[in-house]
GROMACS .gro file of C-alpha atoms in nm:
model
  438
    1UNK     CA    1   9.913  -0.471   7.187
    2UNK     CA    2  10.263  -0.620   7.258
    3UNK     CA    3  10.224  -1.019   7.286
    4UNK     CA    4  10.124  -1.208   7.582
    5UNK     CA    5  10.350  -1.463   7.710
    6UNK     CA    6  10.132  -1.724   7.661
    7UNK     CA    7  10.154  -1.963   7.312
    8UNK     CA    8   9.990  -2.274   7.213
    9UNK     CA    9  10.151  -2.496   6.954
   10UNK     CA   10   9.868  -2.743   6.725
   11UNK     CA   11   9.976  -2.983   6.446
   12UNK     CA   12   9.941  -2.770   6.153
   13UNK     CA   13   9.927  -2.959   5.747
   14UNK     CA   14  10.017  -2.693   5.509
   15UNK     CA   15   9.813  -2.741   5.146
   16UNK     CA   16   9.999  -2.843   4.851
   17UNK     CA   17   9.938  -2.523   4.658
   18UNK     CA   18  10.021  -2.711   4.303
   19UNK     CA   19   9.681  -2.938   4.337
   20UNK     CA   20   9.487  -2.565   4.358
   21UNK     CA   21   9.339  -2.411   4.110
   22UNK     CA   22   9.463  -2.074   4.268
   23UNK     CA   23   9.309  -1.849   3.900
   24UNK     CA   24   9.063  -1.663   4.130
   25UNK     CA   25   9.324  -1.475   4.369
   26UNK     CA   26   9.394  -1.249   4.104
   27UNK     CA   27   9.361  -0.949   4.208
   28UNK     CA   28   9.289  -0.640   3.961
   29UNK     CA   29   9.564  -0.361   3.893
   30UNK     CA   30   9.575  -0.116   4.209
   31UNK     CA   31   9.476   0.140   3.960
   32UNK     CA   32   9.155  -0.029   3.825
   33UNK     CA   33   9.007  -0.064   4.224
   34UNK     CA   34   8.833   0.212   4.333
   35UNK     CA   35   8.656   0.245   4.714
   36UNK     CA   36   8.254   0.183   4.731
   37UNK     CA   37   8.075   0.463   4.717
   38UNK     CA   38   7.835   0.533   5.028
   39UNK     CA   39   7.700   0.794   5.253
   40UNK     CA   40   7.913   0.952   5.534
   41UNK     CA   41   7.713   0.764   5.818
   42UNK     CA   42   7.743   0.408   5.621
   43UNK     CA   43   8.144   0.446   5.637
   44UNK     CA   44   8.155   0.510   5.983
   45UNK     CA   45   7.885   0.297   6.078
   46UNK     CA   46   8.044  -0.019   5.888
   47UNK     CA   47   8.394   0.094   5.949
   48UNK     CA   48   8.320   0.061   6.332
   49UNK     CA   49   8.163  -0.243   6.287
   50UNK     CA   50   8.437  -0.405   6.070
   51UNK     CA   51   8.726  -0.325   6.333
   52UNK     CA   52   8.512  -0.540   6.585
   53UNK     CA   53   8.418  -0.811   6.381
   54UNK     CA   54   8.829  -0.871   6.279
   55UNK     CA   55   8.945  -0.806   6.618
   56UNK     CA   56   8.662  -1.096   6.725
   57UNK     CA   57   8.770  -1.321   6.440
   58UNK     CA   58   9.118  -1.283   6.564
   59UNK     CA   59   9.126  -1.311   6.895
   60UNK     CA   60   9.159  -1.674   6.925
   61UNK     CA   61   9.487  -1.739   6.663
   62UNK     CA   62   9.610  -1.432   6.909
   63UNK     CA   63   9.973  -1.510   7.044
   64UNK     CA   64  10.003  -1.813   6.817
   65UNK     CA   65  10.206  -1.914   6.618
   66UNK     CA   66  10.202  -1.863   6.205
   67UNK     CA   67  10.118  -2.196   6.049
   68UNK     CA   68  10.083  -2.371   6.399
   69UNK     CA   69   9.717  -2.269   6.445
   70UNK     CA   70   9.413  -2.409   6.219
   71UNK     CA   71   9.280  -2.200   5.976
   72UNK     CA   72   9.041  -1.893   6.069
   73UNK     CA   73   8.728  -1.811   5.874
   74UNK     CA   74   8.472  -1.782   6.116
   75UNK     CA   75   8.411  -1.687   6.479
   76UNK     CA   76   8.510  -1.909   6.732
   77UNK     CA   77   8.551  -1.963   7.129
   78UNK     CA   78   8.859  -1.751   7.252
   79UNK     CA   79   9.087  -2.006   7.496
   80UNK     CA   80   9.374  -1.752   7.587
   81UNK     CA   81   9.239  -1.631   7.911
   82UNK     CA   82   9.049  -1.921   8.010
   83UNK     CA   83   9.366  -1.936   8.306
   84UNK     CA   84   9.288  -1.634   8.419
   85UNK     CA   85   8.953  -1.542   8.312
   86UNK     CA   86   8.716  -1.759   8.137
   87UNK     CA   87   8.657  -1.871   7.766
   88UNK     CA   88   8.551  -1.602   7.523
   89UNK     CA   89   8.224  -1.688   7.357
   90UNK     CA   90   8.266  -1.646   6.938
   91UNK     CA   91   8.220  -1.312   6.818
   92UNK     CA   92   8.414  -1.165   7.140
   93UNK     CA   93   8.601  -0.844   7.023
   94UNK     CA   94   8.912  -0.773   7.276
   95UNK     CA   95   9.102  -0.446   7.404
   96UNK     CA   96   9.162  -0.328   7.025
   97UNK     CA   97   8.826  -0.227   6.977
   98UNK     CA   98   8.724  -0.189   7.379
   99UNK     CA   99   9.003   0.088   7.352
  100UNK     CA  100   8.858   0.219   6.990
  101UNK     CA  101   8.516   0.303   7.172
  102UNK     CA  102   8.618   0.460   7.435
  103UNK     CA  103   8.809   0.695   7.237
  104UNK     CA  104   8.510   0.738   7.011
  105UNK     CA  105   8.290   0.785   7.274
  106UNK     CA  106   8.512   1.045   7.384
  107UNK     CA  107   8.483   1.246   7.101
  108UNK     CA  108   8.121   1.236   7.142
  109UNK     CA  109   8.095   1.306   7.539
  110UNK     CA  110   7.841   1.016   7.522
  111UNK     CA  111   7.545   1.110   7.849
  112UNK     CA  112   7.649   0.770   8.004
  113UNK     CA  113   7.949   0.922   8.043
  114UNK     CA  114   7.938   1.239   8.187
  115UNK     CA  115   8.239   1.389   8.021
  116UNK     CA  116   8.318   1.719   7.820
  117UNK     CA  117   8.334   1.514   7.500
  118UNK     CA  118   8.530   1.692   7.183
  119UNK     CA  119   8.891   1.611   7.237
  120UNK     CA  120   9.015   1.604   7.591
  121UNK     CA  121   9.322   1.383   7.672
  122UNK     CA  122   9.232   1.348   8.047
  123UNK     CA  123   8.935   1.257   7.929
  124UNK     CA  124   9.029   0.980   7.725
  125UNK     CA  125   9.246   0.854   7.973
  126UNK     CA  126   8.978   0.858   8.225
  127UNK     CA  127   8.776   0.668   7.966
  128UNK     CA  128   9.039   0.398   7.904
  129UNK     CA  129   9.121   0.361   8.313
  130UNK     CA  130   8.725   0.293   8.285
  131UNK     CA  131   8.767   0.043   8.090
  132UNK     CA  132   9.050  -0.154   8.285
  133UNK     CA  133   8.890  -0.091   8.601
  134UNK     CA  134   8.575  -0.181   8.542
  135UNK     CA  135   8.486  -0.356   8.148
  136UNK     CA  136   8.352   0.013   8.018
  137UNK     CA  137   8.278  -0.102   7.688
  138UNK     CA  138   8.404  -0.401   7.705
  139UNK     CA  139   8.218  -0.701   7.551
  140UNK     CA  140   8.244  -0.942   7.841
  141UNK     CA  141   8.230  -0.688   8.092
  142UNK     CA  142   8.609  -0.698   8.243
  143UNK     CA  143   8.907  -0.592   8.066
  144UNK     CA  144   9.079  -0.932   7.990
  145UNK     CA  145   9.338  -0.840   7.779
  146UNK     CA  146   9.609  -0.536   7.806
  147UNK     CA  147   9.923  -0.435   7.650
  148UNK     CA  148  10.198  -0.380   7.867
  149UNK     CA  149  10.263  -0.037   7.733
  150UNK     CA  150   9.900   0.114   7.774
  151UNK     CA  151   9.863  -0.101   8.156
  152UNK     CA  152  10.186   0.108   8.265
  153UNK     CA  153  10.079   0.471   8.127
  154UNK     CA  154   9.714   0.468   8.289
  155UNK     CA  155   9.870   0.331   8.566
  156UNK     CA  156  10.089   0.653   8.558
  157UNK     CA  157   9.767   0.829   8.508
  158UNK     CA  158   9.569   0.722   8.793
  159UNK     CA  159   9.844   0.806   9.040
  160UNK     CA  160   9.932   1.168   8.922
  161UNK     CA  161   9.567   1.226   8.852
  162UNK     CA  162   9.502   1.144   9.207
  163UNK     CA  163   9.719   1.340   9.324
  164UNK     CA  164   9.570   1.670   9.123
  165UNK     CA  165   9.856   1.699   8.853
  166UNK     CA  166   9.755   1.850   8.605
  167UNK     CA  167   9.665   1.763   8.242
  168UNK     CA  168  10.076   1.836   8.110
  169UNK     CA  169  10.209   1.695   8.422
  170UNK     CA  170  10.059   1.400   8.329
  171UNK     CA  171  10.151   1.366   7.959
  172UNK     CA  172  10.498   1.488   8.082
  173UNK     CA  173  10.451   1.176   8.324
  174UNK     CA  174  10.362   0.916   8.077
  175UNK     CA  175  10.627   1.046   7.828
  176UNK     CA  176  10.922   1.032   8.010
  177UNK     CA  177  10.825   0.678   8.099
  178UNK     CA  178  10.677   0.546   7.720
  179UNK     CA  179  10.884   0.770   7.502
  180UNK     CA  180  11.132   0.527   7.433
  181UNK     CA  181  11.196   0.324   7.127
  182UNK     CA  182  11.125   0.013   7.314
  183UNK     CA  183  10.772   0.124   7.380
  184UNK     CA  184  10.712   0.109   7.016
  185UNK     CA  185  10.381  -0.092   7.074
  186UNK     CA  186  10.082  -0.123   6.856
  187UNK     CA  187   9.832   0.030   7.082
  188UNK     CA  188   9.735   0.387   6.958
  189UNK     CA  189   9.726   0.267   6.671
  190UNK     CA  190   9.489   0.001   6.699
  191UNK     CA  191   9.192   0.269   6.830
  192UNK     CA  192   9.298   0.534   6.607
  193UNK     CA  193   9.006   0.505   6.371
  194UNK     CA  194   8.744   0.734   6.502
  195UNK     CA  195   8.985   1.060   6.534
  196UNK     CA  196   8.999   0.976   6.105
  197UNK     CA  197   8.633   0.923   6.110
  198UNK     CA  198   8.505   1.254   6.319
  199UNK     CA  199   8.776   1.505   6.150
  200UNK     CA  200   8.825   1.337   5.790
  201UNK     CA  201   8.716   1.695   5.687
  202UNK     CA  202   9.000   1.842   5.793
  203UNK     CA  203   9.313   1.650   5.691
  204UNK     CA  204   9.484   1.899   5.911
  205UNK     CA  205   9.333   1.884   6.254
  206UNK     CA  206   9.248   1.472   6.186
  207UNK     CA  207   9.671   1.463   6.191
  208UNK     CA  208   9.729   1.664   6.497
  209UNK     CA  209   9.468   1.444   6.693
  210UNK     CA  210   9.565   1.142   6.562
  211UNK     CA  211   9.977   1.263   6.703
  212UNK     CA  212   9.778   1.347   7.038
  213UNK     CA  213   9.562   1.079   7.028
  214UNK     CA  214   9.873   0.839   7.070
  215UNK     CA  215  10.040   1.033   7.337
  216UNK     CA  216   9.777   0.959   7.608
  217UNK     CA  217   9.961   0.581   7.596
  218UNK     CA  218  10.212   0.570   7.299
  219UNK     CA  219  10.415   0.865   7.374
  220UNK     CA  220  10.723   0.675   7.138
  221UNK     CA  221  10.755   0.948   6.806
  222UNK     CA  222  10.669   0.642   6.558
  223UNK     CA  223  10.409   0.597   6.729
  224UNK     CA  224  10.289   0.974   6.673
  225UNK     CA  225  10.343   0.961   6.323
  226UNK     CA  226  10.200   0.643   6.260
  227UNK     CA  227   9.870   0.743   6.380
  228UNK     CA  228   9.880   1.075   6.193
  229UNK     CA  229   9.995   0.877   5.850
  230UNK     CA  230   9.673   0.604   5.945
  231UNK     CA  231   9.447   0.961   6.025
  232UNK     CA  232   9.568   1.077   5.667
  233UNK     CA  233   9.467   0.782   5.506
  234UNK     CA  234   9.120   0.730   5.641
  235UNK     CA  235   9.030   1.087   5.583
  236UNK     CA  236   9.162   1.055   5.230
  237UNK     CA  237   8.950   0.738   5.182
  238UNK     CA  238   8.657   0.889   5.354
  239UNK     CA  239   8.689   1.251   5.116
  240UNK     CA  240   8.715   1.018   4.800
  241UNK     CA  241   8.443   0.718   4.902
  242UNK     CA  242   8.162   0.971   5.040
  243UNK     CA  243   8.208   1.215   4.720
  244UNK     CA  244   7.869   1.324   4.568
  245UNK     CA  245   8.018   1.370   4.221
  246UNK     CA  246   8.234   1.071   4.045
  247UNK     CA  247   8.591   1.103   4.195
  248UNK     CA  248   8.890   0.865   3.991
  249UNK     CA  249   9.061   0.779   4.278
  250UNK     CA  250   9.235   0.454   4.317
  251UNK     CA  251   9.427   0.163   4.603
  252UNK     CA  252   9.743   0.310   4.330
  253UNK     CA  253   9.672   0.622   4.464
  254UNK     CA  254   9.611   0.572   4.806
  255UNK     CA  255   9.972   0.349   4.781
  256UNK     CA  256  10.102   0.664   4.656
  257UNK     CA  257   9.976   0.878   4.980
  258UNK     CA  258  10.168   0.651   5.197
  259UNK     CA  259  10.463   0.620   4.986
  260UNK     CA  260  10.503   1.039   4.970
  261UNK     CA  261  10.409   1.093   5.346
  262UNK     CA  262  10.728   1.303   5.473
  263UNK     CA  263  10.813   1.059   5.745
  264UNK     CA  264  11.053   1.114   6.002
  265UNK     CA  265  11.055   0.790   6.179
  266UNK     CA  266  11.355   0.549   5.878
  267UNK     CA  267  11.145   0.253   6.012
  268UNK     CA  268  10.825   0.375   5.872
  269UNK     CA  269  11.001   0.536   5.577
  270UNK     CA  270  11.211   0.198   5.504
  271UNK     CA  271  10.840  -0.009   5.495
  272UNK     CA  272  10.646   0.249   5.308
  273UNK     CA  273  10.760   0.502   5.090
  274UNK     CA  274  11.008   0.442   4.791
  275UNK     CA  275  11.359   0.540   4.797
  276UNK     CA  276  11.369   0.780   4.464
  277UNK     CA  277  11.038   1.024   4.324
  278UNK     CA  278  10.835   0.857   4.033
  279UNK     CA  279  10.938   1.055   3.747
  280UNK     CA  280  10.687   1.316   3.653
  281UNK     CA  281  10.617   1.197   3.268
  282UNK     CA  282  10.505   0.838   3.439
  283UNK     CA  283  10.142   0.918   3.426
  284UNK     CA  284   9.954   0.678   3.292
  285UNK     CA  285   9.773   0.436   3.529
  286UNK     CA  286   9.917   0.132   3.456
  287UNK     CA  287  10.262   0.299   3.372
  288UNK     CA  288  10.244   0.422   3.741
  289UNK     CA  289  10.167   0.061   3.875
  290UNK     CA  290  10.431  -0.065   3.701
  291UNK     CA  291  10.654   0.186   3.863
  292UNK     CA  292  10.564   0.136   4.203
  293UNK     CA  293  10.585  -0.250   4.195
  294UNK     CA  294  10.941  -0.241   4.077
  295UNK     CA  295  11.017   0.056   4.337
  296UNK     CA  296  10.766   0.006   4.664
  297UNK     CA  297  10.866  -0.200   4.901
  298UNK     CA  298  10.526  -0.350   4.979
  299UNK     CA  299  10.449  -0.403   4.650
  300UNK     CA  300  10.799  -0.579   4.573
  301UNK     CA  301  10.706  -0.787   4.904
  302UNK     CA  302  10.345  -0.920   4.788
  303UNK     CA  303  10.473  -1.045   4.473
  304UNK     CA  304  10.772  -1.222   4.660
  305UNK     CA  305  10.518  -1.380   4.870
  306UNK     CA  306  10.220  -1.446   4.659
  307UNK     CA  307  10.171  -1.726   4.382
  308UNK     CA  308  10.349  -2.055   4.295
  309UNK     CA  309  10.718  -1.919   4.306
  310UNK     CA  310  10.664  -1.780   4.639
  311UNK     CA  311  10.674  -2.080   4.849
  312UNK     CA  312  11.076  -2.098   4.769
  313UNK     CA  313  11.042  -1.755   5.033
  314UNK     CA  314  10.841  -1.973   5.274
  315UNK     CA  315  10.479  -1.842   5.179
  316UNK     CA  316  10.170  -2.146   5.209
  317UNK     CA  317   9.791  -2.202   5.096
  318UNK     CA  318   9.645  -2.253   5.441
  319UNK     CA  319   9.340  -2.398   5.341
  320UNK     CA  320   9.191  -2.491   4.934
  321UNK     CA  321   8.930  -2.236   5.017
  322UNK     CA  322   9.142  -1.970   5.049
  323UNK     CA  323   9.268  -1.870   4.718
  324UNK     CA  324   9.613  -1.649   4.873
  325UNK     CA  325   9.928  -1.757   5.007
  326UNK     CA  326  10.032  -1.626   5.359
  327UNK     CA  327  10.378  -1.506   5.390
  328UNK     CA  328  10.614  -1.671   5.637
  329UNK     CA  329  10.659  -1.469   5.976
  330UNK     CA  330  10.995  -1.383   5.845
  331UNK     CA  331  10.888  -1.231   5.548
  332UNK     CA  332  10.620  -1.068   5.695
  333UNK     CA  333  10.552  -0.967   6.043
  334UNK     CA  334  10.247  -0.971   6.248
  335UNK     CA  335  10.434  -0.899   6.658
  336UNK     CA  336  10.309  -0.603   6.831
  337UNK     CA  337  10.479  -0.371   6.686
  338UNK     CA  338  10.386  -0.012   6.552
  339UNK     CA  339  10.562  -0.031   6.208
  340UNK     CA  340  10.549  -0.403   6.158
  341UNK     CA  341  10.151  -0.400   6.227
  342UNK     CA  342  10.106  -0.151   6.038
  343UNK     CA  343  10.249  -0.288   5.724
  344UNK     CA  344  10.094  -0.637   5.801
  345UNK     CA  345   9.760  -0.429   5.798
  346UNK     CA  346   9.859  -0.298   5.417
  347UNK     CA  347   9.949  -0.577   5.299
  348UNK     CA  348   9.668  -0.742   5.352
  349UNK     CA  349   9.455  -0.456   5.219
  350UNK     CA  350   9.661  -0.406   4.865
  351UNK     CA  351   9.732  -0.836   4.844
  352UNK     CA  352   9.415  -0.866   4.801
  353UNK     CA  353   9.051  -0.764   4.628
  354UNK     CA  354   8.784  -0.769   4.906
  355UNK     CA  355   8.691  -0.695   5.271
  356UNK     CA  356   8.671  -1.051   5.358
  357UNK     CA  357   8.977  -1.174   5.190
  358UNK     CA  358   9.199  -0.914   5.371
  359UNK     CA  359   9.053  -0.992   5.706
  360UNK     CA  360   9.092  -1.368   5.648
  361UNK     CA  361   9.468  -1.274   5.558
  362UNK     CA  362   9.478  -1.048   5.860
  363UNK     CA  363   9.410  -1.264   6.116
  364UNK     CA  364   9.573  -1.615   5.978
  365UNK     CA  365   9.904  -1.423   6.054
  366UNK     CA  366   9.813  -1.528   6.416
  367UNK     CA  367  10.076  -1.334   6.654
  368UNK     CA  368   9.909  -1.022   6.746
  369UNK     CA  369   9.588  -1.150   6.476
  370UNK     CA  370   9.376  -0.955   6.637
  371UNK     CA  371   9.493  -0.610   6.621
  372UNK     CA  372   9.647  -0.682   6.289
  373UNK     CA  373   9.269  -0.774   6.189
  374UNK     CA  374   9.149  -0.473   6.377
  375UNK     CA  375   9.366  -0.209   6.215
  376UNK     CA  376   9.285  -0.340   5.862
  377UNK     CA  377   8.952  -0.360   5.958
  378UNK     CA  378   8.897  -0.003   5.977
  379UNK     CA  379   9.066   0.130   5.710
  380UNK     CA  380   8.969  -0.152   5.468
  381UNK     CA  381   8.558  -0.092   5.591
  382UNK     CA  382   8.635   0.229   5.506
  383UNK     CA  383   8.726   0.147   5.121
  384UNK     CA  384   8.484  -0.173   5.076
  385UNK     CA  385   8.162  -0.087   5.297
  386UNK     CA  386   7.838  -0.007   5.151
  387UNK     CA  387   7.497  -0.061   5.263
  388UNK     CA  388   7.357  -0.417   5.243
  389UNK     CA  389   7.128  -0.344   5.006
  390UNK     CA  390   7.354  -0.218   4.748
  391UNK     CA  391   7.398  -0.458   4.509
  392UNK     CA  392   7.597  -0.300   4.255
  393UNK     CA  393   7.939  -0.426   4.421
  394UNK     CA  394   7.829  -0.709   4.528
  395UNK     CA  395   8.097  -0.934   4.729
  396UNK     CA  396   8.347  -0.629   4.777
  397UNK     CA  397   8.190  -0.584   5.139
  398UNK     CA  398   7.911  -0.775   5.226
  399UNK     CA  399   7.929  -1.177   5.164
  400UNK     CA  400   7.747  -1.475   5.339
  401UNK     CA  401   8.039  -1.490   5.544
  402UNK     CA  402   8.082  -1.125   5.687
  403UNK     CA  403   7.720  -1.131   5.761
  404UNK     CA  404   7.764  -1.458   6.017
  405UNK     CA  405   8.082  -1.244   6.155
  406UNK     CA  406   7.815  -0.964   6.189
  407UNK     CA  407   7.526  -1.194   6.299
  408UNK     CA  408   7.756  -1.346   6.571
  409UNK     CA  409   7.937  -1.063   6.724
  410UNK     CA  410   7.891  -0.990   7.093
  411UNK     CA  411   7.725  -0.680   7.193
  412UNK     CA  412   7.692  -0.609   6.859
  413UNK     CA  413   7.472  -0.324   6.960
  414UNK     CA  414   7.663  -0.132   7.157
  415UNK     CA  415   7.954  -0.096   6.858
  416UNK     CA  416   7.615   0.009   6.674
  417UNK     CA  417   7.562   0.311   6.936
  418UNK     CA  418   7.855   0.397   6.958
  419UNK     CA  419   7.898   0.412   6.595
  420UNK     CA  420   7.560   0.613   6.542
  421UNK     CA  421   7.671   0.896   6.822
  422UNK     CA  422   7.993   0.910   6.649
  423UNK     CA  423   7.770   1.011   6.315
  424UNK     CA  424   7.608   1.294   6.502
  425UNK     CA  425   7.961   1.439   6.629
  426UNK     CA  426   8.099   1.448   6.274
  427UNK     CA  427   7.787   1.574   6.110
  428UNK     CA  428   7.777   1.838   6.326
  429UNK     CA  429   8.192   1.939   6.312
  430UNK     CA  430   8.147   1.936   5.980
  431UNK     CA  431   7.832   2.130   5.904
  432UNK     CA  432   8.069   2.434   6.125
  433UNK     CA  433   8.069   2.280   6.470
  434UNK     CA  434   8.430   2.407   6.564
  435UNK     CA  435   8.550   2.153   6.834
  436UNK     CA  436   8.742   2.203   7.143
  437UNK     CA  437   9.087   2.152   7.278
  438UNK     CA  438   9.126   2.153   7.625
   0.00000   0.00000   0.00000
């Protein structure tokens, strides 16, 4: 969502990072991490959950600025809309993952909602003018917070749909008015995660929703293709993580995915892909790391902005107990962007070596912290999430501290039901349900 206008400035005392003892940040080779291996329904289930536990944890440092704003490790009260609104209680989650269930519940044609279900774009639309109008899924029962982007395309919506248009008169509608580069907001992006969930089976069709997906509200052609290369991802993660048989699949090779994606939009293809081909007799793991950190932009960035040397680029330690440095705005973006979130997301996944540690990144960005968090969130539960019981990765996912995120998010059960119907609807696509497009 594209910032509010609204920005409060605290006194903020950066760490001296040379009094740290900062050995424990180091993060294995790319090619040595591999994703946790669970069951179908635990990666959706925890994935769900994780986007609206880091969209809660960073909805306060939201519209602030980087450095300005104490440090964030646990859930706290949510001032911006006290003005118009009220305070958030701790563990509120905000429009990035209000937005995410409606489009899941979508998919599903949930009964409370009386819909066709499958993939409908009226639908969804219907299901996020719900949700403005009247809190659907919301956590506090109101929509608080809106980008500017999605306010003006369902407000597009509700007029032509009133008026009987039809389902390509609207998206005609809300194209010719969002299509533009300058509506090159974060907001499809932020909810894609159940289109990767339900159709992670089929690489395919997960791409093509994921494009139409976006165009309900983020009609802009990055846009598009930054929800089909997010779609890509997730079902890639989800195909390796949920494997029955051992699968040697590695954050190197899930780097490599984004870096070969045949983008069309330069701004995604200047962030994420390499300018030349690895040569083909690099094939040896480490060999291939090396590679890629000399040639991959992202990679080049995290070790400009990580470690000692890196506060010379404007990098800090926000706080002793957090054992990274967090680039400076200009090194690293966190506005409302589509491209600039989405990197901000990576980075934050491949900087670092657990779920925790990348959502603590996430969200000390401040700016848009909360769908920075949120976007992370759901690829990076993906990767990391396992059942609590599991001990045999013990600290990847589950630590004393995500369980308080957990224990203290609001309407904590309604993420869980949503999450749960979503299970049924990709069960049943992928055990030969064909689904619909209207």
């Amino acid at each position: 969502m594209l910032p509010w206008p609204f920005t409060e400035h605290r006194l903020y005392f950066p760490v001296n990072s040379s009094q740290l003892d900062m050995s424990n940040n180091s993060c294995p080779p790319l090619w040595m991490q591999s994703p946790s291996p669970a069951s179908v329904a635990t990666k959706i289930r925890l994935s769900m959950l994780s986007t609206a536990m880091v969209d809660a944890l960073g909805g306060p440092p939201e519209f602030k600025t980087r450095f300005e704003y104490p440090f964030v490790s646990e859930m706290t009260e949510n001032h911006n809309f006290e003005q118009e609104f009220f305070v958030l209680p701790p563990g509120t989650w905000t429009d990035d993952t209000s937005m995410t269930l409606c489009l899941a519940a979508s998919l599903c044609g949930l009964p409370q909602t009386s819909g066709p279900g499958e993939f409908d774009e009226i639908y969804q639309l219907t299901l996020y003018n719900k949700w403005r109008n009247e809190g659907y899924m919301s956590a506090v029962d109101v929509c608080f917070d809106i980008g500017g982007t999605t306010r003006g395309a369902l407000t597009r919506f509700q007029e032509k749909h009133a008026a009987g248009v039809d389902r390509d008169g609207i998206l005609q509608n809300i194209a010719k008015g969002y299509g533009k580069d300058m509506y090159s907001g974060n907001g499809s992006l932020m909810r894609l995660l159940p289109v990767g969930l339900a159709y992670w089976h089929d690489e395919t069709r997960a791409k093509a929703f994921a494009r139409r997906s976006s165009v309900t509200t983020h009609p802009n052609a990055t846009c598009q293709e930054a929800c089909e290369v997010w779609a890509g991802a997730i079902a890639l993660i989800m195909k390796n993580a949920t494997a029955t048989s051992a699968v040697n699949f590695t954050k190197l090779d899930l780097l490599a995915y984004f870096s070969n994606f045949p983008y069309t939009s330069y701004r995604l293809q200047a962030l994420l892909s390499t300018a030349s081909t690895i040569p083909s007799n690099v094939v040896d793991p480490a060999e291939r790391e090396a590679w890629f950190s000399k040639n991959h932009p992202l990679l080049k960035l995290i070790k400009e902005t990580q470690g000692p040397a890196s506060q010379a680029v404007g990098s800090k330690i926000i706080d002793p107990s957090f054992p990274y440095h967090v680039p400076s705005a200009e090194k690293l973006s966190s506005a409302g962007i589509v491209w600039t979130s989405a990197l901000a997301a990576l980075y934050c996944f491949f900087a670092t070596k657990t779920f925790e540690e990348g959502a603590i990144m996430a969200v000390n960005l401040a700016d848009d912290a909360d769908t920075v968090g949120a976007i992370y969130a759901g690829l990076a539960g993906c990767w990391y999430a396992y059942e609590d019981v599991d001990t045999s990765k013990q600290g990847e996912f589950w630590t004393e501290r995500v369980r308080r995120w957990r224990d203290m998010l609001v309407k904590r059960s309604l993420v869980e039901e949503v999450a749960e119907n979503l299970i049924l609807r990709e069960e049943r696509l992928r055990k030969g349900g064909v689904p619909s497009e209207r």
